[in-house]
Coordinates of C-alpha atoms (C1' of nucleotides) in Angstrom, one line a residue:
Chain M
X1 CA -21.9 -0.8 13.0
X2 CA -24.1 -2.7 10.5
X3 CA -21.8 -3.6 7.5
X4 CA -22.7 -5.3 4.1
X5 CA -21.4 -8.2 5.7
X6 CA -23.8 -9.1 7.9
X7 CA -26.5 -9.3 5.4
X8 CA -24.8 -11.8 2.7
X9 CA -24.2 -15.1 1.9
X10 CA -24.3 -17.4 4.9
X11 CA -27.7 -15.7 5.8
X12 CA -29.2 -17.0 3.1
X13 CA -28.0 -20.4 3.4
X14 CA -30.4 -20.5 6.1
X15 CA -33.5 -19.9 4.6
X16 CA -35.4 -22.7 2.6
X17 CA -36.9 -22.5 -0.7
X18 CA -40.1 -20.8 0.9
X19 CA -38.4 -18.5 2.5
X20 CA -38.6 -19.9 6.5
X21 CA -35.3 -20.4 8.2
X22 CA -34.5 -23.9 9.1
X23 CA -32.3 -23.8 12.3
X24 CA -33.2 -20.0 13.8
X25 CA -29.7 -19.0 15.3
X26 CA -29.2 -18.6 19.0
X27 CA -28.1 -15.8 20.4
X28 CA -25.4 -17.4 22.8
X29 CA -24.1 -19.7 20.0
X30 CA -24.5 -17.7 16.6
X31 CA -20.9 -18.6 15.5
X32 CA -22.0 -22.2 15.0
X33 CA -24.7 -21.5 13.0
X34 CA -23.4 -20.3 9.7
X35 CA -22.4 -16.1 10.4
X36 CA -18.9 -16.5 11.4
X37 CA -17.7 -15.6 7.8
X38 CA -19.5 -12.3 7.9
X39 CA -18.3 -11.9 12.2
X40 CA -14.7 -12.6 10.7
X41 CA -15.0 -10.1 7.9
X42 CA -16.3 -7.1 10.7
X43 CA -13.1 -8.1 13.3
X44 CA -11.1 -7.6 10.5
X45 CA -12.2 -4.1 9.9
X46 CA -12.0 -3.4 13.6
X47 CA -8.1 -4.6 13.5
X48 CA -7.2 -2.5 10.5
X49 CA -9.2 1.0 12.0
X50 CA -7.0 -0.1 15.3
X51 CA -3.9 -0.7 14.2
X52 CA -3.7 -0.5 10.2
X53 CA -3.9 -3.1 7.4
X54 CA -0.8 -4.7 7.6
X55 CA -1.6 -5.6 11.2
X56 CA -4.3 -8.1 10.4
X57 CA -3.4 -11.5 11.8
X58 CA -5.5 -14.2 11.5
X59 CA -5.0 -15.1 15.3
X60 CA -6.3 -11.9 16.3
X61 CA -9.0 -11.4 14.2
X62 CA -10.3 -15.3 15.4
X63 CA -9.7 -14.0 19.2
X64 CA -12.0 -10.8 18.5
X65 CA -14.7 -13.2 17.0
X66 CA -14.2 -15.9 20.1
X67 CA -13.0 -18.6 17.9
X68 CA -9.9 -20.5 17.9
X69 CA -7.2 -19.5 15.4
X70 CA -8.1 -22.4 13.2
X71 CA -11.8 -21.9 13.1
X72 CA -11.5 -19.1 10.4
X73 CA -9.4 -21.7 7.9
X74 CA -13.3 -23.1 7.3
X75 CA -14.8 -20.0 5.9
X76 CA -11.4 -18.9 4.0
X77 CA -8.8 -20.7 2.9
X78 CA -6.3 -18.9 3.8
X79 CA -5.8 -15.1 5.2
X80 CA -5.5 -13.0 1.4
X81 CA -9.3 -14.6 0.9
X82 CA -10.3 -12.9 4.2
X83 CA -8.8 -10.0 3.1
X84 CA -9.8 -10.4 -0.7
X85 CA -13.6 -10.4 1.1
X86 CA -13.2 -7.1 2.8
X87 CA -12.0 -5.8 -0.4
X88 CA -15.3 -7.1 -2.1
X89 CA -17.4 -5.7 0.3
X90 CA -15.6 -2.3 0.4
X91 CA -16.4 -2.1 -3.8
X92 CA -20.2 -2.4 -3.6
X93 CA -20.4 0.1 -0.6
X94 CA -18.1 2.4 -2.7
X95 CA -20.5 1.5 -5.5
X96 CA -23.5 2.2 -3.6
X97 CA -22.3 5.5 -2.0
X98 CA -21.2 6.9 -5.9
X99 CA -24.9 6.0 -7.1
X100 CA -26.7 7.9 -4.3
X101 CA -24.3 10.9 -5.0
X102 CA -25.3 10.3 -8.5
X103 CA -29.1 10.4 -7.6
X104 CA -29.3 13.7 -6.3
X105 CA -28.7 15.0 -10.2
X106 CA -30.7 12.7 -12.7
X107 CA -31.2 15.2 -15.2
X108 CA -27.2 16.8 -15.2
X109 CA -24.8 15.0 -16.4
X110 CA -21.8 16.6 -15.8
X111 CA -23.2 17.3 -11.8
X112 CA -23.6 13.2 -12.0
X113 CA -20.0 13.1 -13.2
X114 CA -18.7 15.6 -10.6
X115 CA -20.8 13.7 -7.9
X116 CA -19.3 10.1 -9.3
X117 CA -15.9 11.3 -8.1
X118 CA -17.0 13.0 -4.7
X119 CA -18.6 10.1 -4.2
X120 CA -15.8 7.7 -4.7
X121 CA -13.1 10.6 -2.7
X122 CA -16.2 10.2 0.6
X123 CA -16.0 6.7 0.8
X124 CA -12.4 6.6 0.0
X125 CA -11.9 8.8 3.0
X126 CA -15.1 7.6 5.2
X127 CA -13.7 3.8 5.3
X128 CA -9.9 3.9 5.0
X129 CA -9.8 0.1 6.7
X130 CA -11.9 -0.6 3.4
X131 CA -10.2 1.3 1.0
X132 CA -6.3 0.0 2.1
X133 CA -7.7 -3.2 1.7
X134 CA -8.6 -2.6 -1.7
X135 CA -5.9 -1.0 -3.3
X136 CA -3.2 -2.5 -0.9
X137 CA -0.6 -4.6 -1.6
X138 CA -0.9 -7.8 -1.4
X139 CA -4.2 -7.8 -3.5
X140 CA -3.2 -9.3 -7.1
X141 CA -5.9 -8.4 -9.3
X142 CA -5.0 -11.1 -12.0
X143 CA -5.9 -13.5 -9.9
X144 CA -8.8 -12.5 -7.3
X145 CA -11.9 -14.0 -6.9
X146 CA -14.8 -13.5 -9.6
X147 CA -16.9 -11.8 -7.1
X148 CA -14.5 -9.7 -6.4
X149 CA -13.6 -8.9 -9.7
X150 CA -17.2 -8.1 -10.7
X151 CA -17.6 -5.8 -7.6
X152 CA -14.8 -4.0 -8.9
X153 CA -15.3 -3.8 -12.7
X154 CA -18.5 -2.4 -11.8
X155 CA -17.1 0.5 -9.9
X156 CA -15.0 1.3 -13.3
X157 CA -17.9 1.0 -15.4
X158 CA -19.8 3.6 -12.8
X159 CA -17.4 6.2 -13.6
X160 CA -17.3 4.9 -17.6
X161 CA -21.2 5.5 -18.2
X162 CA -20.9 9.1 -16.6
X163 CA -18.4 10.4 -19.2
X164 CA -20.1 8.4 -21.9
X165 CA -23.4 10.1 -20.6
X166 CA -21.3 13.5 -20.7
X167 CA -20.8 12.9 -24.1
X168 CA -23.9 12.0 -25.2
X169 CA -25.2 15.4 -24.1
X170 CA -21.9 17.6 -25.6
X171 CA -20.8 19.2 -22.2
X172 CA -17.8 17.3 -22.3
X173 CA -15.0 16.8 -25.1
X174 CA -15.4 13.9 -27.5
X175 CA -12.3 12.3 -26.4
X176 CA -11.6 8.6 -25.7
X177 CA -13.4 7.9 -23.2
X178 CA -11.7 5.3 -21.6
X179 CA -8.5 7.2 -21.4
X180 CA -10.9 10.3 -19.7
X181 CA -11.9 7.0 -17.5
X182 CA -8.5 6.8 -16.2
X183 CA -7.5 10.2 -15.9
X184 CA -10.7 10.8 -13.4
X185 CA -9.9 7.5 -11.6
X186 CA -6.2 8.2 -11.7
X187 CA -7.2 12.0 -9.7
X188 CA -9.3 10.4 -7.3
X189 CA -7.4 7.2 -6.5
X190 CA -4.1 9.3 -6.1
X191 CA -5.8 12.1 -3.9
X192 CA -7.4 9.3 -2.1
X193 CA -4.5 8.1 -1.2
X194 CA -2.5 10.9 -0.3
X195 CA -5.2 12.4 2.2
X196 CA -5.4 8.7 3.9
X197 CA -1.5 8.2 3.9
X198 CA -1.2 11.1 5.7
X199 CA 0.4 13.3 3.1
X200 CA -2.0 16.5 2.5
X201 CA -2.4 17.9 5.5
X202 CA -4.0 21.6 6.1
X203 CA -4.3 23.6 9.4
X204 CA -8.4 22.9 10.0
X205 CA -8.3 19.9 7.7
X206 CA -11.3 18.5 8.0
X207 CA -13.2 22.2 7.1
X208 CA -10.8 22.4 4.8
X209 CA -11.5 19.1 2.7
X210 CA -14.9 20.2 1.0
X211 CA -13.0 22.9 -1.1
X212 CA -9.8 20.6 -1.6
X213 CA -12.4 17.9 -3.2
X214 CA -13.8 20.7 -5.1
X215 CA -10.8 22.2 -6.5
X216 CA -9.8 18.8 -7.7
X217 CA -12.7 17.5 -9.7
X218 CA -12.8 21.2 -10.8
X219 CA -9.6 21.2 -12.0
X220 CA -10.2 18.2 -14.4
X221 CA -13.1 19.8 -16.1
X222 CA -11.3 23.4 -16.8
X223 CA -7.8 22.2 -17.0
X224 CA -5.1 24.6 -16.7
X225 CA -4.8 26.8 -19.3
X226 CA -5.0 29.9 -19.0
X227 CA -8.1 31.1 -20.8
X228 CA -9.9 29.4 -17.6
X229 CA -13.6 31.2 -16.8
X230 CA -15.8 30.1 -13.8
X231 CA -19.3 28.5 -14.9
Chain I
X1 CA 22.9 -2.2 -10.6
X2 CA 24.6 0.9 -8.8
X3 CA 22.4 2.3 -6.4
X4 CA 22.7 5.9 -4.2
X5 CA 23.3 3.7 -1.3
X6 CA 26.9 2.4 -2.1
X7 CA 27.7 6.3 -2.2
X8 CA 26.5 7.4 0.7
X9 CA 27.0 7.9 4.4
X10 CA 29.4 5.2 5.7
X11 CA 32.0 5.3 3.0
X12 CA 32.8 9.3 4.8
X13 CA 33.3 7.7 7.8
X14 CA 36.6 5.9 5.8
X15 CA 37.6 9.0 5.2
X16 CA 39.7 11.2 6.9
X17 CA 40.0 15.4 7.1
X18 CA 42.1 15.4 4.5
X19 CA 40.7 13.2 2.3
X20 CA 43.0 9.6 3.2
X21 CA 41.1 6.3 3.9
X22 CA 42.2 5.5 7.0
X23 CA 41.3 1.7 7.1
X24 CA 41.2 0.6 3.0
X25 CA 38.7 -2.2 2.6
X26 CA 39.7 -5.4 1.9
X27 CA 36.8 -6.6 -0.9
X28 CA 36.8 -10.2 0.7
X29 CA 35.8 -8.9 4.3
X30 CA 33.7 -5.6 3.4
X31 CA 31.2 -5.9 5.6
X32 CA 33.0 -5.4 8.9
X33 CA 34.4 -2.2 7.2
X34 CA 31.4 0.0 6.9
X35 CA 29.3 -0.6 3.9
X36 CA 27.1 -3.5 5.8
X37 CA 24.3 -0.6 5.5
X38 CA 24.3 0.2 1.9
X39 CA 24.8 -3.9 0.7
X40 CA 21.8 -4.7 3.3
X41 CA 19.7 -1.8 1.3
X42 CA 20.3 -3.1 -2.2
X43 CA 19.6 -6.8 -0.8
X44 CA 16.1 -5.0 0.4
X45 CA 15.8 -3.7 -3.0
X46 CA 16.5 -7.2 -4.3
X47 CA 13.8 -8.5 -2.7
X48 CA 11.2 -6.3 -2.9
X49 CA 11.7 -6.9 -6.7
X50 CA 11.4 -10.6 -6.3
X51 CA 8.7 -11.3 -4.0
X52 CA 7.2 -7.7 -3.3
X53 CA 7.5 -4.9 -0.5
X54 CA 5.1 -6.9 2.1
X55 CA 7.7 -9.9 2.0
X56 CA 11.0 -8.2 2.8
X57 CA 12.2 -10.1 6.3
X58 CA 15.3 -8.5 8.0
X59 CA 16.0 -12.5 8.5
X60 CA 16.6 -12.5 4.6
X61 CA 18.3 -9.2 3.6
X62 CA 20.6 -10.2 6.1
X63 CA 20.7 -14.0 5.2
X64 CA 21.3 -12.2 1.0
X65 CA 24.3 -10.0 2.7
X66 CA 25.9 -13.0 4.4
X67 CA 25.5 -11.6 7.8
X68 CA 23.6 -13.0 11.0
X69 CA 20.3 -12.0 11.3
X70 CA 20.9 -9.3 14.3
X71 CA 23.6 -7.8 12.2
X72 CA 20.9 -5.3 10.8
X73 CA 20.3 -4.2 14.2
X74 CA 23.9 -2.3 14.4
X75 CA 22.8 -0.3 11.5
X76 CA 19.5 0.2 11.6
X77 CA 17.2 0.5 15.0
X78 CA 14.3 -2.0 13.5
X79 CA 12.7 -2.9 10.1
X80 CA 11.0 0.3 9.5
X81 CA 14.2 2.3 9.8
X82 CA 15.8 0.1 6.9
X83 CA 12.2 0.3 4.6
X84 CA 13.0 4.4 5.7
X85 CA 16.6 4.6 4.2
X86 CA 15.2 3.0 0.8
X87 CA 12.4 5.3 0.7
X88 CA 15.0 8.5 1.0
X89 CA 17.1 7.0 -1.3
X90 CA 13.7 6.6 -3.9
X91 CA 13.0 10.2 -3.3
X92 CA 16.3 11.4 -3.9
X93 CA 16.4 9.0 -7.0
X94 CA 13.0 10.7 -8.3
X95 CA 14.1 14.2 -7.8
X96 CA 17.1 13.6 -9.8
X97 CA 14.6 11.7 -12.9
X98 CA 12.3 15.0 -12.4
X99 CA 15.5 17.4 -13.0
X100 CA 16.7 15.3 -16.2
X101 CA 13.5 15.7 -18.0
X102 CA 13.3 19.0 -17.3
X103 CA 16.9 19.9 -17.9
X104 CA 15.6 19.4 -21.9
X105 CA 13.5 22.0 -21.8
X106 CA 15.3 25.6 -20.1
X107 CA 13.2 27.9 -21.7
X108 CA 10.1 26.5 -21.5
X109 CA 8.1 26.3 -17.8
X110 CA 5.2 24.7 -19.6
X111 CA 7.1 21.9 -21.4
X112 CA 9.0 21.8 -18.2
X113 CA 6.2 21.3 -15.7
X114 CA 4.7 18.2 -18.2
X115 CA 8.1 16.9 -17.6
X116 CA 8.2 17.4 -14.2
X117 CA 4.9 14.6 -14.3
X118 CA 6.3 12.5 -16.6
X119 CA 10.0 11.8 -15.0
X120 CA 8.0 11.4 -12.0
X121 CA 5.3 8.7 -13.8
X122 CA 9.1 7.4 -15.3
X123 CA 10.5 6.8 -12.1
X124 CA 7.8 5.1 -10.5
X125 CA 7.2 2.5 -13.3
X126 CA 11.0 2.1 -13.6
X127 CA 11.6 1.6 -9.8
X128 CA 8.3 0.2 -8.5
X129 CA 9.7 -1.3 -5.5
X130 CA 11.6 2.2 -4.3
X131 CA 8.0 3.7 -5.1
X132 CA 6.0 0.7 -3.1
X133 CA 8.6 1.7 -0.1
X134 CA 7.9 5.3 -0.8
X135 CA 4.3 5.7 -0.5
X136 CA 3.2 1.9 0.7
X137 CA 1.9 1.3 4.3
X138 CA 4.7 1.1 6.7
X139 CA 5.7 4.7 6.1
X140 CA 4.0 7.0 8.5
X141 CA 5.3 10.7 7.8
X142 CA 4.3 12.6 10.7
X143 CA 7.6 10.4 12.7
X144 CA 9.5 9.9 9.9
X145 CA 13.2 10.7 9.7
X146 CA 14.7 14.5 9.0
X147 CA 16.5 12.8 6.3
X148 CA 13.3 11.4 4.9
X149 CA 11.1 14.4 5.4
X150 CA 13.8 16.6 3.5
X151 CA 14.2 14.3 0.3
X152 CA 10.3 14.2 -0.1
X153 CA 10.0 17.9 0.7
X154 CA 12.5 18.2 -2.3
X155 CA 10.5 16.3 -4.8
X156 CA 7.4 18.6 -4.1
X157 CA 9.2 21.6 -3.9
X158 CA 10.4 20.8 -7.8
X159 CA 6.7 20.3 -9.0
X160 CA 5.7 23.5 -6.8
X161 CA 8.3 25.7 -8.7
X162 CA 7.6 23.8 -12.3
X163 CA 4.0 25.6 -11.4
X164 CA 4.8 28.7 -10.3
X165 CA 7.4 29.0 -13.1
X166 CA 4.5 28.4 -15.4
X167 CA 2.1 31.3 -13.8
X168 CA 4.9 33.7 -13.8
X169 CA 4.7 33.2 -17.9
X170 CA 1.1 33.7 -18.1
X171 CA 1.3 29.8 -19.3
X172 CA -1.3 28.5 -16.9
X173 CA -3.8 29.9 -14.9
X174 CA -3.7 32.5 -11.9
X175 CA -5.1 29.5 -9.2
X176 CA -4.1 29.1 -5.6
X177 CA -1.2 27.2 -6.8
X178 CA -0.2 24.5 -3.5
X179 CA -4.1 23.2 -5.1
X180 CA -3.0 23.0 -8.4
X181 CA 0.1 21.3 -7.3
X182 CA -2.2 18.9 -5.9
X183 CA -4.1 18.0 -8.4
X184 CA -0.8 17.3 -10.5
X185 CA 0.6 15.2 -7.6
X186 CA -2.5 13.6 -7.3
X187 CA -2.9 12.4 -10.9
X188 CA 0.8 11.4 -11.6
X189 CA 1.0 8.9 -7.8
X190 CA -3.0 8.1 -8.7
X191 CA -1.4 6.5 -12.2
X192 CA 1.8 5.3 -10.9
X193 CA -0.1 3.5 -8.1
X194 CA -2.8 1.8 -11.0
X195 CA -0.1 0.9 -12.9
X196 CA 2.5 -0.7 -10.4
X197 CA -0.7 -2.3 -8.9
X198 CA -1.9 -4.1 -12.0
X199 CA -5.2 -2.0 -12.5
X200 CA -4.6 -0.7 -15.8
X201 CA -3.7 -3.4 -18.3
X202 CA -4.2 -2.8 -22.3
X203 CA -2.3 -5.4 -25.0
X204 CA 0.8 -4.1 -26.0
X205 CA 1.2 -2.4 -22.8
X206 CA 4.0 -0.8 -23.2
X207 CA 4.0 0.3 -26.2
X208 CA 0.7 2.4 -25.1
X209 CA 2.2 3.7 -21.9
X210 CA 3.8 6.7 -23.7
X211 CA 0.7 7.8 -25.3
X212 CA -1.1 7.1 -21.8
X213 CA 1.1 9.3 -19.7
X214 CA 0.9 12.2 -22.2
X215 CA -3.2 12.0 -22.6
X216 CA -2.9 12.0 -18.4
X217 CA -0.9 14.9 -18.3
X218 CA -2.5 16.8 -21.3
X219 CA -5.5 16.1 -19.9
X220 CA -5.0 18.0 -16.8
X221 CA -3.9 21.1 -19.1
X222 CA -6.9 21.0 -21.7
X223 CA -9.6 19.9 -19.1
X224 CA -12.8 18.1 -20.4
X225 CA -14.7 21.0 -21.3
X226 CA -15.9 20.6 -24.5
X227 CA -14.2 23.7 -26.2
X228 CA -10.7 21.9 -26.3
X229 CA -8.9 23.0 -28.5
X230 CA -4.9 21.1 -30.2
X231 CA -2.1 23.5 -28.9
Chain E
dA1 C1' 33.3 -1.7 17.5
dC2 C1' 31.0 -5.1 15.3
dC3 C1' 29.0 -9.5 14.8
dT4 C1' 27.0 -14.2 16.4
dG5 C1' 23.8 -17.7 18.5
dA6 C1' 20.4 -18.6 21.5
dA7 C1' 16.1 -17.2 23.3
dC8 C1' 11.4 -15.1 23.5
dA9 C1' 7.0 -13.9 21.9
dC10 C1' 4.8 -13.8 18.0
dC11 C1' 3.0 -15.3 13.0
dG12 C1' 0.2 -18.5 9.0
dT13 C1' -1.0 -23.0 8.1
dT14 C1' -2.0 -27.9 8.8
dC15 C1' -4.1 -31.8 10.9
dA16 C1' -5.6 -35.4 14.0
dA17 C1' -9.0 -35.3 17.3
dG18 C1' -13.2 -34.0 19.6
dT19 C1' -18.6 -32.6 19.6
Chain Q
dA1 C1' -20.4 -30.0 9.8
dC2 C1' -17.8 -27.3 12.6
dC3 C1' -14.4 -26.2 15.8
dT4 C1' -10.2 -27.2 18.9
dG5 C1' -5.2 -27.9 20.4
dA6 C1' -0.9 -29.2 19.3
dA7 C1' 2.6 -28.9 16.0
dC8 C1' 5.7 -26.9 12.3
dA9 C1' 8.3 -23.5 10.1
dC10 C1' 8.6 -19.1 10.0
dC11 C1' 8.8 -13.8 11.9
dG12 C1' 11.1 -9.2 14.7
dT13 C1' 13.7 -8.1 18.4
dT14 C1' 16.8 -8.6 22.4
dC15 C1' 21.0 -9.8 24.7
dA16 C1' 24.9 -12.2 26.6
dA17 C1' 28.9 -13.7 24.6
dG18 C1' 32.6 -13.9 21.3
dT19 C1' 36.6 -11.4 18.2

DNA sequence: ACCTGAACACCGTTCAAGT
DNA sequence: ACCTGAACACCGTTCAAGT
């Protein structure tokens, strides 16, 4: 599985100014040449799909990577950072997966809306290892790391410029936006969580799940009341 | 603070067919008389309000109750079973919250379903660690207790009937209500969640959290179609 | 019946020591 | 520079022993 991980920081630390890398990594020996932060970050994953979130020990996750249980306290400094880099990473896939949704409708801005929130409920429910680690406990978002806090505030602003974009064009109310903001995130977050905690469940769930998404964003847009008509 | 759990199970033990406590419990040695599991439930509570859910040791609650640190054991058949009994004592504490709004309102499903969300939205910022307990990690439902499963069935049954209440009246639409149910659920535990979490932060917090919860909730009635209308 | 104290196999974190 | 191995202060859980 090829993560965002592997492709960040410590990769470029071994490329010069013209771009040729100074010490090309063995093979047999990579962990000594500058990727064990991004190796860490993957075992991690593979603990929490295993055996959940809270299950994460620093011990294991150094055993998976063939390191002592020491090693990792020279890429972290201690086991929330780990965790606070999974959370990082899970932001710009989750990022990146609402965009592409977005894509498929550059011209509609109410589809680009709709698709913002599918988006965000796919990934939600596509990497659940991620998405814990996100919104878990144990992740203190007055104090987390800049990176992380950009990765995130761009996420909100995602969903912000959709509505605003709604606006713009009249197919939605002229509301506060950034209360609309929270509503939508407050639908998807909460159905996010219910599905991955193991609280909706349907007979044929996985068929099932399409619709569910559906009625939901749905729901926002025409509301309850009664005078509801379809499109 | 009094709690459901110094009402509860082990004080009927004391009692008798016809109603006589058989062995009256001296205050200065409680513990060896039956109420060891509702003391080690508020010291739980205790310290999930001090240092968080993730944090709560048996080694502690029972260090905080003035017991050894197997004591628990008697009571409870590991840690998860205690975090249980707190969660079915949150449950039953929400349901209750849910009823009181609603009690206001006899004649009026829809004032009564927006009351539903907001006792529930109450609860959960008024008892954040009962709600972390509730729906944190840790609490896997498909092996939970009967007791558990009933007190959470309860609090969705009350939202299910604020909705179907509500069609009966021609006050909201004629959807598949379990979806629209749903999509309440998910809004109000997406909110909480933000909330306890520290996502959403304004100045003068909570004086805006009011007007916040009823934009949520209103906002799920009017939709963000753009021909919304004031009630 | 109910609780204690020691024991076991784990944790996160630190640090002197190796290469 | 990067990693190791031992050490420390913690966990959850078990169990023989006390009252």
């Amino acid at each position: 599985m090829l993560t965002l991980s592997t492709l960040t920081a410590n990769d470029v630390d071994n490329v010069n100014i013209k771009g040729v890398p100074i010490s090309p990594v063995k093979k047999t020996d990579a962990y000594h040449h500058g990727n064990l932060r991004a190796a860490l970050i993957d075992s991690a994953l593979a603990v929490i799909i295993e055996k959940g979130a809270e299950a994460v020990t620093i011990r294991e996750v150094a055993a998976r990577t063939g390191v002592s249980h020491a090693a990792p306290y020279r890429h972290f400094p201690d086991k929330n950072a780990l965790m606070a880099a999974v959370a990082k990473e899970g932001f710009d896939l989750m990022v990146a997966r609402m965009r592409r949704r977005m894509a498929a409708f550059p011209d509609d801005p109410l589809q680009r809306l709709k698709f913002c929130g599918i988006g965000y409920i796919e990934f939600a429910l596509d990497h659940p290892a991620h998405y814990r680690v996100m919104f878990g406990p144990g992740q203190d978002p007055l104090r987390a790391s800049e990176a992380l806090k950009l990765s995130s505030a761009a996420s909100f602003q995602t969903l912000f410029d959709a509505i605003t974009a709604c606006q713009a064009k009249g197919v939605v109310h002229g509301g506060d936006p950034m209360a609309m903001a929270l509503s939508c995130w407050a639908m998807v977050h909460g159905f996010s969580m219910l599905v991955i905690d193991g609280l909706v469940q349907t007979r044929a769930f996985h068929s099932a799940l399409p619709a569910m998404m559906d009625g939901l964003v749905d729901s926002l847009y025409f509301g309850f009341r009664p005078d509801r008509e379809p499109l």
